[in-house]
Protein backbone atom coordinates (compact mmCIF):
# COMPACT_ATOMS: atom_id res chain seq x y z
CA UNK A 1 0.00 0.00 0.00
CA UNK A 2 2.80 2.38 0.89
CA UNK A 3 4.66 1.57 -2.32
CA UNK A 4 1.47 2.09 -4.37
CA UNK A 5 0.82 5.43 -2.67
CA UNK A 6 4.38 6.62 -3.33
CA UNK A 7 4.16 5.61 -7.01
CA UNK A 8 0.81 7.37 -7.40
CA UNK A 9 2.18 10.54 -5.79
CA UNK A 10 5.26 10.49 -8.02
CA UNK A 11 3.09 10.04 -11.12
CA UNK A 12 0.82 12.91 -10.10
CA UNK A 13 3.80 15.19 -9.52
CA UNK A 14 5.29 14.19 -12.85
CA UNK A 15 2.05 14.97 -14.71
CA UNK A 16 1.65 18.26 -12.86
CA UNK A 17 5.20 19.32 -13.67
CA UNK A 18 4.67 18.47 -17.31
CA UNK A 19 1.46 20.49 -17.42
CA UNK A 20 3.09 23.63 -16.10
CA UNK A 21 4.86 25.62 -18.79
CA UNK A 22 8.13 27.21 -17.74
CA UNK A 23 10.18 29.28 -20.13
CA UNK A 24 13.73 27.92 -20.42
CA UNK A 25 16.75 30.17 -20.78
CA UNK A 26 16.93 31.74 -17.33
CA UNK A 27 20.72 31.97 -17.42
CA UNK A 28 20.59 33.92 -20.69
CA UNK A 29 17.61 36.04 -19.63
CA UNK A 30 19.25 37.27 -16.43
CA UNK A 31 22.02 38.86 -18.51
CA UNK A 32 19.49 40.96 -20.43
CA UNK A 33 17.99 42.68 -17.37
CA UNK A 34 19.55 45.26 -15.04
CA UNK A 35 21.82 44.08 -12.25
CA UNK A 36 25.04 43.09 -14.02
CA UNK A 37 27.26 46.11 -13.37
CA UNK A 38 30.96 46.90 -13.17
CA UNK A 39 33.36 45.78 -11.87
CA UNK A 40 31.97 42.23 -11.70
CA UNK A 41 29.42 42.16 -14.52
CA UNK A 42 27.30 39.01 -14.32
CA UNK A 43 28.34 37.56 -10.96
CA UNK A 44 27.15 34.06 -9.98
CA UNK A 45 30.14 32.12 -8.63
CA UNK A 46 27.93 29.45 -7.01
CA UNK A 47 25.82 28.87 -10.11
CA UNK A 48 22.51 29.64 -8.38
CA UNK A 49 20.82 31.26 -11.37
CA UNK A 50 17.59 29.33 -12.13
CA UNK A 51 17.02 27.58 -15.43
CA UNK A 52 13.60 29.17 -16.08
CA UNK A 53 12.75 32.80 -16.83
CA UNK A 54 9.90 32.66 -14.31
CA UNK A 55 12.24 31.67 -11.48
CA UNK A 56 14.71 34.40 -12.44
CA UNK A 57 11.89 36.94 -12.05
CA UNK A 58 11.07 35.46 -8.63
CA UNK A 59 14.72 35.82 -7.62
CA UNK A 60 14.73 39.43 -8.81
CA UNK A 61 11.51 40.19 -6.89
CA UNK A 62 13.09 38.73 -3.75
CA UNK A 63 16.33 40.65 -4.27
CA UNK A 64 14.57 43.99 -4.76
CA UNK A 65 12.29 43.43 -1.76
CA UNK A 66 15.07 42.40 0.59
CA UNK A 67 17.29 45.20 -0.69
CA UNK A 68 14.61 47.81 0.02
CA UNK A 69 14.01 46.44 3.51
CA UNK A 70 17.76 46.36 4.17
CA UNK A 71 18.21 49.99 3.07
CA UNK A 72 15.50 51.08 5.49
CA UNK A 73 16.95 48.85 8.22
CA UNK A 74 20.47 50.22 7.78
CA UNK A 75 19.20 53.78 8.10
CA UNK A 76 17.05 52.72 11.05
CA UNK A 77 19.96 51.18 12.93
CA UNK A 78 21.98 54.38 12.70
CA UNK A 79 19.08 56.74 13.42
CA UNK A 80 17.13 54.85 16.05
CA UNK A 81 20.09 54.25 18.33
CA UNK A 82 21.02 57.92 18.45
CA UNK A 83 17.73 59.78 17.97
CA UNK A 84 14.29 58.48 18.96
CA UNK A 85 12.20 61.26 20.56
CA UNK A 86 8.92 59.36 20.03
CA UNK A 87 10.13 56.51 22.26
CA UNK A 88 12.56 58.15 24.71
CA UNK A 89 12.43 55.26 27.18
CA UNK A 90 13.68 52.70 24.63
CA UNK A 91 17.44 52.40 24.50
CA UNK A 92 20.30 50.02 23.84
CA UNK A 93 21.21 48.05 20.73
CA UNK A 94 18.66 48.28 17.92
CA UNK A 95 18.29 44.50 17.76
CA UNK A 96 16.69 44.57 21.23
CA UNK A 97 14.53 47.67 20.91
CA UNK A 98 11.36 46.10 19.47
CA UNK A 99 11.22 43.82 22.48
CA UNK A 100 11.08 46.88 24.76
CA UNK A 101 7.84 48.11 23.14
CA UNK A 102 4.48 47.33 24.69
CA UNK A 103 1.98 45.24 22.74
CA UNK A 104 0.01 48.16 21.28
CA UNK A 105 3.15 49.94 20.09
CA UNK A 106 4.53 46.74 18.60
CA UNK A 107 1.31 46.13 16.67
CA UNK A 108 1.32 49.74 15.46
CA UNK A 109 4.88 49.38 14.18
CA UNK A 110 4.29 46.03 12.49
CA UNK A 111 0.92 46.86 10.87
CA UNK A 112 2.43 48.99 8.04
CA UNK A 113 4.77 46.09 7.22
CA UNK A 114 1.80 43.71 7.04
CA UNK A 115 -0.18 46.11 4.83
CA UNK A 116 2.74 46.72 2.47
CA UNK A 117 3.26 42.97 2.05
CA UNK A 118 -0.44 42.55 1.31
CA UNK A 119 -0.17 45.25 -1.38
CA UNK A 120 2.84 43.53 -2.92
CA UNK A 121 1.16 40.13 -2.85
CA UNK A 122 -2.08 41.28 -4.44
CA UNK A 123 -0.35 43.37 -7.11
CA UNK A 124 2.42 41.03 -8.16
CA UNK A 125 1.41 37.47 -7.34
CA UNK A 126 -1.12 35.11 -8.86
CA UNK A 127 -3.89 34.26 -6.40
CA UNK A 128 -3.37 30.65 -5.23
CA UNK A 129 -5.88 28.04 -6.37
CA UNK A 130 -5.82 24.84 -4.33
CA UNK A 131 -8.71 23.08 -6.09
CA UNK A 132 -6.55 20.64 -8.09
CA UNK A 133 -2.87 19.66 -8.22
CA UNK A 134 -2.61 21.29 -11.66
CA UNK A 135 -4.12 24.58 -10.46
CA UNK A 136 -1.81 24.56 -7.46
CA UNK A 137 1.24 24.16 -9.69
CA UNK A 138 0.04 26.99 -11.95
CA UNK A 139 -0.78 29.48 -9.22
CA UNK A 140 1.42 28.86 -6.16
CA UNK A 141 4.67 30.86 -6.11
CA UNK A 142 3.88 32.49 -9.45
CA UNK A 143 4.15 36.15 -10.44
CA UNK A 144 1.51 37.70 -12.67
CA UNK A 145 2.47 37.67 -16.34
CA UNK A 146 2.09 41.46 -16.66
CA UNK A 147 3.96 42.26 -13.42
CA UNK A 148 7.52 43.53 -13.53
CA UNK A 149 9.52 42.55 -10.41
CA UNK A 150 9.65 45.40 -7.91
CA UNK A 151 7.22 47.68 -9.76
CA UNK A 152 4.50 48.42 -7.18
CA UNK A 153 3.41 51.62 -8.91
CA UNK A 154 4.62 53.85 -6.06
CA UNK A 155 6.39 57.17 -6.70
CA UNK A 156 6.20 59.10 -3.43
CA UNK A 157 9.01 61.55 -4.31
CA UNK A 158 8.19 62.06 -7.97
CA UNK A 159 11.68 60.94 -9.06
CA UNK A 160 10.58 57.83 -10.93
CA UNK A 161 11.73 57.85 -14.57
CA UNK A 162 8.95 58.56 -17.03
CA UNK A 163 7.95 56.09 -19.68
CA UNK A 164 7.50 52.33 -19.69
CA UNK A 165 9.32 49.98 -17.37
CA UNK A 166 11.83 48.21 -19.61
CA UNK A 167 13.88 45.03 -19.25
CA UNK A 168 16.74 46.46 -21.30
CA UNK A 169 20.24 46.83 -19.88
CA UNK A 170 20.53 50.42 -21.09
CA UNK A 171 18.45 53.56 -20.69
CA UNK A 172 16.94 55.57 -17.89
CA UNK A 173 15.01 52.70 -16.32
CA UNK A 174 18.02 50.39 -16.36
CA UNK A 175 20.18 53.05 -14.70
CA UNK A 176 17.50 53.56 -12.03
CA UNK A 177 17.23 49.83 -11.35
CA UNK A 178 21.00 49.32 -11.25
CA UNK A 179 21.34 52.02 -8.61
CA UNK A 180 18.59 50.48 -6.50
CA UNK A 181 19.99 46.96 -6.85
CA UNK A 182 23.55 47.97 -5.98
CA UNK A 183 22.50 50.03 -2.98
CA UNK A 184 20.19 47.24 -1.84
CA UNK A 185 22.94 44.64 -2.12
CA UNK A 186 25.31 46.83 -0.12
CA UNK A 187 22.61 47.43 2.49
CA UNK A 188 21.96 43.70 2.92
CA UNK A 189 25.64 43.11 3.62
CA UNK A 190 25.75 46.14 5.93
CA UNK A 191 22.71 45.07 7.97
CA UNK A 192 24.09 41.55 8.34
CA UNK A 193 27.29 43.12 9.70
CA UNK A 194 25.39 45.42 12.06
CA UNK A 195 23.29 42.58 13.48
CA UNK A 196 26.35 40.37 13.85
CA UNK A 197 28.29 43.12 15.59
CA UNK A 198 25.52 43.83 18.08
CA UNK A 199 24.99 40.15 18.80
CA UNK A 200 28.70 39.64 19.38
CA UNK A 201 29.37 42.75 21.46
CA UNK A 202 26.03 43.37 23.17
CA UNK A 203 26.46 47.06 22.35
CA UNK A 204 25.00 49.43 19.76
CA UNK A 205 26.71 50.34 16.51
CA UNK A 206 28.55 53.23 18.16
CA UNK A 207 29.10 51.42 21.44
CA UNK A 208 25.99 52.79 23.19
Short mmCIF file of N, CA, C and O in Angstrom, two decimals, residues 6-106:
data_model
loop_
_atom_site.label_atom_id
_atom_site.label_comp_id
_atom_site.label_asym_id
_atom_site.label_seq_id
_atom_site.Cartn_x
_atom_site.Cartn_y
_atom_site.Cartn_z
N UNK A 6 3.21 5.85 -2.91
CA UNK A 6 4.38 6.62 -3.33
C UNK A 6 4.44 6.71 -4.85
O UNK A 6 4.75 7.76 -5.41
N UNK A 7 4.13 5.60 -5.55
CA UNK A 7 4.16 5.61 -7.01
C UNK A 7 3.08 6.53 -7.57
O UNK A 7 3.30 7.26 -8.54
N UNK A 8 1.90 6.51 -6.94
CA UNK A 8 0.81 7.37 -7.40
C UNK A 8 1.16 8.84 -7.21
O UNK A 8 0.90 9.68 -8.08
N UNK A 9 1.78 9.16 -6.06
CA UNK A 9 2.18 10.54 -5.79
C UNK A 9 3.23 11.01 -6.78
O UNK A 9 3.18 12.12 -7.29
N UNK A 10 4.21 10.13 -7.07
CA UNK A 10 5.26 10.49 -8.02
C UNK A 10 4.67 10.73 -9.41
O UNK A 10 5.06 11.66 -10.12
N UNK A 11 3.71 9.87 -9.80
CA UNK A 11 3.09 10.04 -11.12
C UNK A 11 2.31 11.34 -11.19
O UNK A 11 2.34 12.03 -12.21
N UNK A 12 1.60 11.67 -10.11
CA UNK A 12 0.82 12.91 -10.10
C UNK A 12 1.74 14.11 -10.21
O UNK A 12 1.47 15.05 -10.94
N UNK A 13 2.86 14.09 -9.46
CA UNK A 13 3.80 15.19 -9.52
C UNK A 13 4.42 15.31 -10.90
O UNK A 13 4.63 16.41 -11.41
N UNK A 14 4.70 14.18 -11.52
CA UNK A 14 5.29 14.19 -12.85
C UNK A 14 4.33 14.80 -13.86
O UNK A 14 4.71 15.63 -14.69
N UNK A 15 3.05 14.43 -13.78
CA UNK A 15 2.05 14.97 -14.71
C UNK A 15 1.84 16.46 -14.47
O UNK A 15 1.72 17.24 -15.40
N UNK A 16 1.84 16.85 -13.19
CA UNK A 16 1.65 18.26 -12.86
C UNK A 16 2.80 19.09 -13.38
O UNK A 16 2.62 20.16 -13.96
N UNK A 17 4.03 18.59 -13.20
CA UNK A 17 5.20 19.32 -13.67
C UNK A 17 5.17 19.48 -15.18
O UNK A 17 5.54 20.51 -15.72
N UNK A 18 4.71 18.40 -15.85
CA UNK A 18 4.67 18.47 -17.31
C UNK A 18 3.62 19.45 -17.79
O UNK A 18 3.74 20.05 -18.85
N UNK A 19 2.55 19.62 -17.00
CA UNK A 19 1.46 20.49 -17.42
C UNK A 19 1.80 21.97 -17.25
O UNK A 19 1.18 22.82 -17.85
N UNK A 20 2.74 22.24 -16.37
CA UNK A 20 3.09 23.63 -16.10
C UNK A 20 4.17 24.07 -17.07
O UNK A 20 5.23 23.45 -17.17
N UNK A 21 3.92 25.14 -17.78
CA UNK A 21 4.86 25.62 -18.79
C UNK A 21 5.83 26.63 -18.18
O UNK A 21 5.40 27.67 -17.69
N UNK A 22 7.09 26.28 -18.17
CA UNK A 22 8.13 27.21 -17.74
C UNK A 22 9.00 27.56 -18.94
O UNK A 22 9.29 26.71 -19.77
N UNK A 23 9.39 28.82 -19.00
CA UNK A 23 10.18 29.28 -20.13
C UNK A 23 11.65 29.02 -19.85
O UNK A 23 12.21 29.57 -18.90
N UNK A 24 12.30 28.19 -20.65
CA UNK A 24 13.73 27.92 -20.42
C UNK A 24 14.58 29.14 -20.80
O UNK A 24 14.10 30.08 -21.42
N UNK A 25 15.83 29.09 -20.42
CA UNK A 25 16.75 30.17 -20.78
C UNK A 25 16.95 31.20 -19.70
O UNK A 25 17.28 32.35 -19.99
N UNK A 26 16.77 30.79 -18.43
CA UNK A 26 16.93 31.74 -17.33
C UNK A 26 18.32 32.33 -17.25
O UNK A 26 18.49 33.52 -16.97
N UNK A 27 19.33 31.51 -17.52
CA UNK A 27 20.72 31.97 -17.42
C UNK A 27 21.04 33.02 -18.50
O UNK A 27 21.86 33.90 -18.28
N UNK A 28 20.40 32.91 -19.64
CA UNK A 28 20.59 33.92 -20.69
C UNK A 28 19.73 35.15 -20.41
O UNK A 28 20.17 36.28 -20.62
N UNK A 29 18.52 34.93 -19.90
CA UNK A 29 17.61 36.04 -19.63
C UNK A 29 18.16 36.98 -18.57
O UNK A 29 18.03 38.21 -18.69
N UNK A 30 18.77 36.43 -17.53
CA UNK A 30 19.25 37.27 -16.43
C UNK A 30 20.31 38.26 -16.90
O UNK A 30 20.49 39.33 -16.31
N UNK A 31 20.98 37.96 -17.99
CA UNK A 31 22.02 38.86 -18.51
C UNK A 31 21.43 39.99 -19.35
O UNK A 31 22.15 40.91 -19.73
N UNK A 32 20.13 39.92 -19.63
CA UNK A 32 19.49 40.96 -20.43
C UNK A 32 18.74 41.97 -19.56
O UNK A 32 18.18 42.93 -20.10
N UNK A 33 18.70 41.76 -18.26
CA UNK A 33 17.99 42.68 -17.37
C UNK A 33 19.00 43.40 -16.48
O UNK A 33 20.15 42.95 -16.35
N UNK A 34 18.62 44.52 -15.90
CA UNK A 34 19.55 45.26 -15.04
C UNK A 34 20.07 44.41 -13.89
O UNK A 34 19.44 43.43 -13.48
N UNK A 35 21.24 44.78 -13.39
CA UNK A 35 21.82 44.08 -12.25
C UNK A 35 23.25 43.63 -12.47
O UNK A 35 23.98 43.40 -11.50
N UNK A 36 23.66 43.48 -13.72
CA UNK A 36 25.04 43.09 -14.02
C UNK A 36 25.85 44.34 -14.28
O UNK A 36 25.86 44.87 -15.39
N UNK A 37 26.53 44.85 -13.26
CA UNK A 37 27.26 46.11 -13.37
C UNK A 37 28.73 45.93 -13.06
O UNK A 37 29.14 44.92 -12.48
N UNK A 38 29.53 46.93 -13.44
CA UNK A 38 30.96 46.90 -13.17
C UNK A 38 31.18 46.97 -11.65
O UNK A 38 30.36 47.53 -10.93
N UNK A 39 32.26 46.41 -11.13
CA UNK A 39 33.36 45.78 -11.87
C UNK A 39 33.17 44.29 -12.13
O UNK A 39 33.99 43.67 -12.81
N UNK A 40 32.10 43.68 -11.61
CA UNK A 40 31.97 42.23 -11.70
C UNK A 40 31.18 41.77 -12.92
O UNK A 40 31.37 40.65 -13.40
N UNK A 41 30.28 42.61 -13.45
CA UNK A 41 29.42 42.16 -14.52
C UNK A 41 28.44 41.13 -13.99
O UNK A 41 27.92 41.25 -12.88
N UNK A 42 28.17 40.09 -14.79
CA UNK A 42 27.30 39.01 -14.32
C UNK A 42 28.08 38.19 -13.30
O UNK A 42 29.07 37.56 -13.63
N UNK A 43 27.59 38.17 -12.06
CA UNK A 43 28.34 37.56 -10.96
C UNK A 43 27.49 36.46 -10.32
O UNK A 43 26.51 36.73 -9.64
N UNK A 44 27.85 35.21 -10.57
CA UNK A 44 27.15 34.06 -9.98
C UNK A 44 28.14 32.93 -9.76
O UNK A 44 28.08 31.89 -10.41
N UNK A 45 29.08 33.11 -8.82
CA UNK A 45 30.14 32.12 -8.63
C UNK A 45 29.62 30.76 -8.15
O UNK A 45 30.28 29.74 -8.37
N UNK A 46 28.46 30.72 -7.51
CA UNK A 46 27.93 29.45 -7.01
C UNK A 46 26.96 28.79 -7.98
O UNK A 46 26.43 27.71 -7.70
N UNK A 47 26.71 29.45 -9.11
CA UNK A 47 25.82 28.87 -10.11
C UNK A 47 24.38 28.72 -9.64
O UNK A 47 23.73 27.70 -9.92
N UNK A 48 23.86 29.71 -8.94
CA UNK A 48 22.51 29.64 -8.38
C UNK A 48 21.42 30.17 -9.31
O UNK A 48 20.25 30.09 -8.98
N UNK A 49 21.81 30.71 -10.45
CA UNK A 49 20.82 31.26 -11.37
C UNK A 49 19.87 30.17 -11.85
O UNK A 49 20.32 29.13 -12.33
N UNK A 50 18.56 30.36 -11.71
CA UNK A 50 17.59 29.33 -12.13
C UNK A 50 17.61 29.09 -13.63
O UNK A 50 18.05 29.92 -14.41
N UNK A 51 17.06 27.94 -14.01
CA UNK A 51 17.02 27.58 -15.43
C UNK A 51 15.84 28.23 -16.15
O UNK A 51 15.87 28.39 -17.37
N UNK A 52 14.78 28.61 -15.42
CA UNK A 52 13.60 29.17 -16.08
C UNK A 52 13.53 30.68 -15.90
O UNK A 52 13.98 31.23 -14.89
N UNK A 53 12.93 31.35 -16.88
CA UNK A 53 12.75 32.80 -16.83
C UNK A 53 11.86 33.18 -15.66
O UNK A 53 12.10 34.17 -14.96
N UNK A 54 10.82 32.37 -15.40
CA UNK A 54 9.90 32.66 -14.31
C UNK A 54 10.61 32.67 -12.96
O UNK A 54 10.35 33.53 -12.11
N UNK A 55 11.51 31.72 -12.75
CA UNK A 55 12.24 31.67 -11.48
C UNK A 55 13.25 32.81 -11.36
O UNK A 55 13.50 33.31 -10.26
N UNK A 56 13.82 33.24 -12.48
CA UNK A 56 14.71 34.40 -12.44
C UNK A 56 13.94 35.63 -11.98
O UNK A 56 14.43 36.43 -11.17
N UNK A 57 12.71 35.80 -12.47
CA UNK A 57 11.89 36.94 -12.05
C UNK A 57 11.55 36.85 -10.57
O UNK A 57 11.50 37.87 -9.86
N UNK A 58 11.31 35.64 -10.06
CA UNK A 58 11.07 35.46 -8.63
C UNK A 58 12.30 35.85 -7.83
O UNK A 58 12.20 36.50 -6.79
N UNK A 59 13.47 35.45 -8.29
CA UNK A 59 14.72 35.82 -7.62
C UNK A 59 14.89 37.34 -7.60
O UNK A 59 15.28 37.93 -6.60
N UNK A 60 14.58 37.99 -8.73
CA UNK A 60 14.73 39.43 -8.81
C UNK A 60 13.72 40.13 -7.88
O UNK A 60 14.06 41.13 -7.23
N UNK A 61 12.51 39.63 -7.82
CA UNK A 61 11.51 40.19 -6.89
C UNK A 61 12.02 40.08 -5.45
O UNK A 61 11.91 41.03 -4.67
N UNK A 62 12.58 38.93 -5.10
CA UNK A 62 13.09 38.73 -3.75
C UNK A 62 14.28 39.65 -3.47
O UNK A 62 14.39 40.24 -2.38
N UNK A 63 15.16 39.81 -4.46
CA UNK A 63 16.33 40.65 -4.27
C UNK A 63 15.94 42.11 -4.07
O UNK A 63 16.45 42.79 -3.17
N UNK A 64 15.02 42.60 -4.90
CA UNK A 64 14.57 43.99 -4.76
C UNK A 64 13.88 44.21 -3.42
O UNK A 64 14.11 45.22 -2.74
N UNK A 65 13.02 43.28 -3.02
CA UNK A 65 12.29 43.43 -1.76
C UNK A 65 13.23 43.42 -0.57
O UNK A 65 13.15 44.29 0.31
N UNK A 66 14.13 42.46 -0.52
CA UNK A 66 15.07 42.40 0.59
C UNK A 66 16.04 43.58 0.58
O UNK A 66 16.44 44.07 1.64
N UNK A 67 16.42 44.04 -0.60
CA UNK A 67 17.29 45.20 -0.69
C UNK A 67 16.62 46.45 -0.15
O UNK A 67 17.23 47.25 0.57
N UNK A 68 15.35 46.64 -0.47
CA UNK A 68 14.61 47.81 0.02
C UNK A 68 14.46 47.75 1.54
O UNK A 68 14.65 48.76 2.23
N UNK A 69 14.13 46.58 2.06
CA UNK A 69 14.01 46.44 3.51
C UNK A 69 15.36 46.70 4.18
O UNK A 69 15.45 47.37 5.22
N UNK A 70 16.43 46.19 3.59
CA UNK A 70 17.76 46.36 4.17
C UNK A 70 18.19 47.82 4.16
O UNK A 70 18.83 48.29 5.11
N UNK A 71 17.85 48.57 3.10
CA UNK A 71 18.21 49.99 3.07
C UNK A 71 17.50 50.75 4.19
O UNK A 71 18.11 51.60 4.86
N UNK A 72 16.23 50.44 4.40
CA UNK A 72 15.50 51.08 5.49
C UNK A 72 16.06 50.64 6.84
O UNK A 72 16.19 51.44 7.77
N UNK A 73 16.41 49.37 6.96
CA UNK A 73 16.95 48.85 8.22
C UNK A 73 18.29 49.48 8.55
O UNK A 73 18.57 49.82 9.71
N UNK A 74 19.15 49.63 7.54
CA UNK A 74 20.47 50.22 7.78
C UNK A 74 20.33 51.65 8.28
O UNK A 74 21.01 52.06 9.24
N UNK A 75 19.43 52.41 7.64
CA UNK A 75 19.20 53.78 8.10
C UNK A 75 18.58 53.77 9.50
O UNK A 75 18.93 54.61 10.36
N UNK A 76 17.69 52.81 9.74
CA UNK A 76 17.05 52.72 11.05
C UNK A 76 18.02 52.39 12.16
O UNK A 76 17.91 52.94 13.27
N UNK A 77 18.96 51.51 11.91
CA UNK A 77 19.96 51.18 12.93
C UNK A 77 20.70 52.43 13.37
O UNK A 77 20.86 52.69 14.56
N UNK A 78 21.17 53.20 12.39
CA UNK A 78 21.98 54.38 12.70
C UNK A 78 21.15 55.48 13.35
O UNK A 78 21.62 56.16 14.27
N UNK A 79 19.91 55.66 12.90
CA UNK A 79 19.08 56.74 13.42
C UNK A 79 18.47 56.39 14.77
O UNK A 79 18.53 57.18 15.72
N UNK A 80 17.89 55.21 14.86
CA UNK A 80 17.13 54.85 16.05
C UNK A 80 18.00 54.79 17.30
O UNK A 80 17.56 55.14 18.40
N UNK A 81 19.24 54.36 17.15
CA UNK A 81 20.09 54.25 18.33
C UNK A 81 20.57 55.60 18.84
O UNK A 81 20.99 55.70 20.00
N UNK A 82 20.52 56.62 18.02
CA UNK A 82 21.02 57.92 18.45
C UNK A 82 19.94 58.99 18.58
O UNK A 82 20.14 60.00 19.26
N UNK A 83 18.77 58.76 17.95
CA UNK A 83 17.73 59.78 17.97
C UNK A 83 16.36 59.13 17.87
O UNK A 83 15.97 58.63 16.82
N UNK A 84 15.63 59.09 18.97
CA UNK A 84 14.29 58.48 18.96
C UNK A 84 13.39 59.21 19.96
O UNK A 84 13.03 58.68 21.00
N UNK A 85 13.00 60.45 19.63
CA UNK A 85 12.20 61.26 20.56
C UNK A 85 10.79 60.70 20.79
O UNK A 85 10.17 60.99 21.82
N UNK A 86 10.27 59.90 19.85
CA UNK A 86 8.92 59.36 20.03
C UNK A 86 8.91 58.29 21.12
O UNK A 86 7.94 58.14 21.84
N UNK A 87 10.02 57.56 21.25
CA UNK A 87 10.13 56.51 22.26
C UNK A 87 11.37 56.75 23.12
O UNK A 87 12.36 56.01 23.04
N UNK A 88 11.35 57.79 23.95
CA UNK A 88 12.56 58.15 24.71
C UNK A 88 12.99 57.11 25.74
O UNK A 88 14.16 57.08 26.13
N UNK A 89 12.08 56.24 26.16
CA UNK A 89 12.43 55.26 27.18
C UNK A 89 13.08 54.01 26.60
O UNK A 89 13.56 53.15 27.35
N UNK A 90 13.10 53.89 25.28
CA UNK A 90 13.68 52.70 24.63
C UNK A 90 15.12 53.00 24.25
O UNK A 90 15.40 53.95 23.54
N UNK A 91 16.01 52.17 24.72
CA UNK A 91 17.44 52.40 24.50
C UNK A 91 18.16 51.09 24.23
O UNK A 91 17.57 50.01 24.21
N UNK A 92 19.47 51.20 24.06
CA UNK A 92 20.30 50.02 23.84
C UNK A 92 20.42 49.65 22.39
O UNK A 92 19.97 50.39 21.50
N UNK A 93 21.02 48.50 22.11
CA UNK A 93 21.21 48.05 20.73
C UNK A 93 19.88 47.94 19.99
O UNK A 93 18.86 47.54 20.55
N UNK A 94 19.89 48.29 18.71
CA UNK A 94 18.66 48.28 17.92
C UNK A 94 18.04 46.90 17.83
O UNK A 94 16.81 46.78 17.72
N UNK A 95 18.84 45.85 17.88
CA UNK A 95 18.29 44.50 17.76
C UNK A 95 17.40 44.14 18.94
O UNK A 95 16.60 43.20 18.85
N UNK A 96 17.50 44.87 20.05
CA UNK A 96 16.69 44.57 21.23
C UNK A 96 15.56 45.58 21.45
O UNK A 96 14.78 45.42 22.39
N UNK A 97 15.46 46.58 20.61
CA UNK A 97 14.53 47.67 20.91
C UNK A 97 13.07 47.31 20.68
O UNK A 97 12.20 47.79 21.41
N UNK A 98 12.76 46.48 19.69
CA UNK A 98 11.36 46.10 19.47
C UNK A 98 10.81 45.35 20.67
O UNK A 98 9.64 45.50 21.03
N UNK A 99 11.65 44.56 21.31
CA UNK A 99 11.22 43.82 22.48
C UNK A 99 10.91 44.70 23.68
O UNK A 99 10.28 44.24 24.64
N UNK A 100 11.37 45.95 23.66
CA UNK A 100 11.08 46.88 24.76
C UNK A 100 9.74 47.59 24.57
O UNK A 100 9.28 48.27 25.49
N UNK A 101 9.12 47.46 23.40
CA UNK A 101 7.84 48.11 23.14
C UNK A 101 6.71 47.33 23.80
O UNK A 101 6.78 46.10 23.93
N UNK A 102 5.66 48.03 24.20
CA UNK A 102 4.48 47.33 24.69
C UNK A 102 3.71 46.76 23.50
O UNK A 102 4.03 47.03 22.34
N UNK A 103 2.69 45.95 23.79
CA UNK A 103 1.98 45.24 22.74
C UNK A 103 1.36 46.18 21.72
O UNK A 103 1.47 45.98 20.50
N UNK A 104 0.69 47.23 22.19
CA UNK A 104 0.01 48.16 21.28
C UNK A 104 0.99 48.85 20.36
O UNK A 104 0.74 49.00 19.15
N UNK A 105 2.13 49.27 20.91
CA UNK A 105 3.15 49.94 20.09
C UNK A 105 3.73 48.97 19.07
O UNK A 105 3.95 49.33 17.90
N UNK A 106 3.99 47.74 19.51
CA UNK A 106 4.53 46.74 18.60
C UNK A 106 3.60 46.47 17.43
O UNK A 106 4.03 46.39 16.28
#
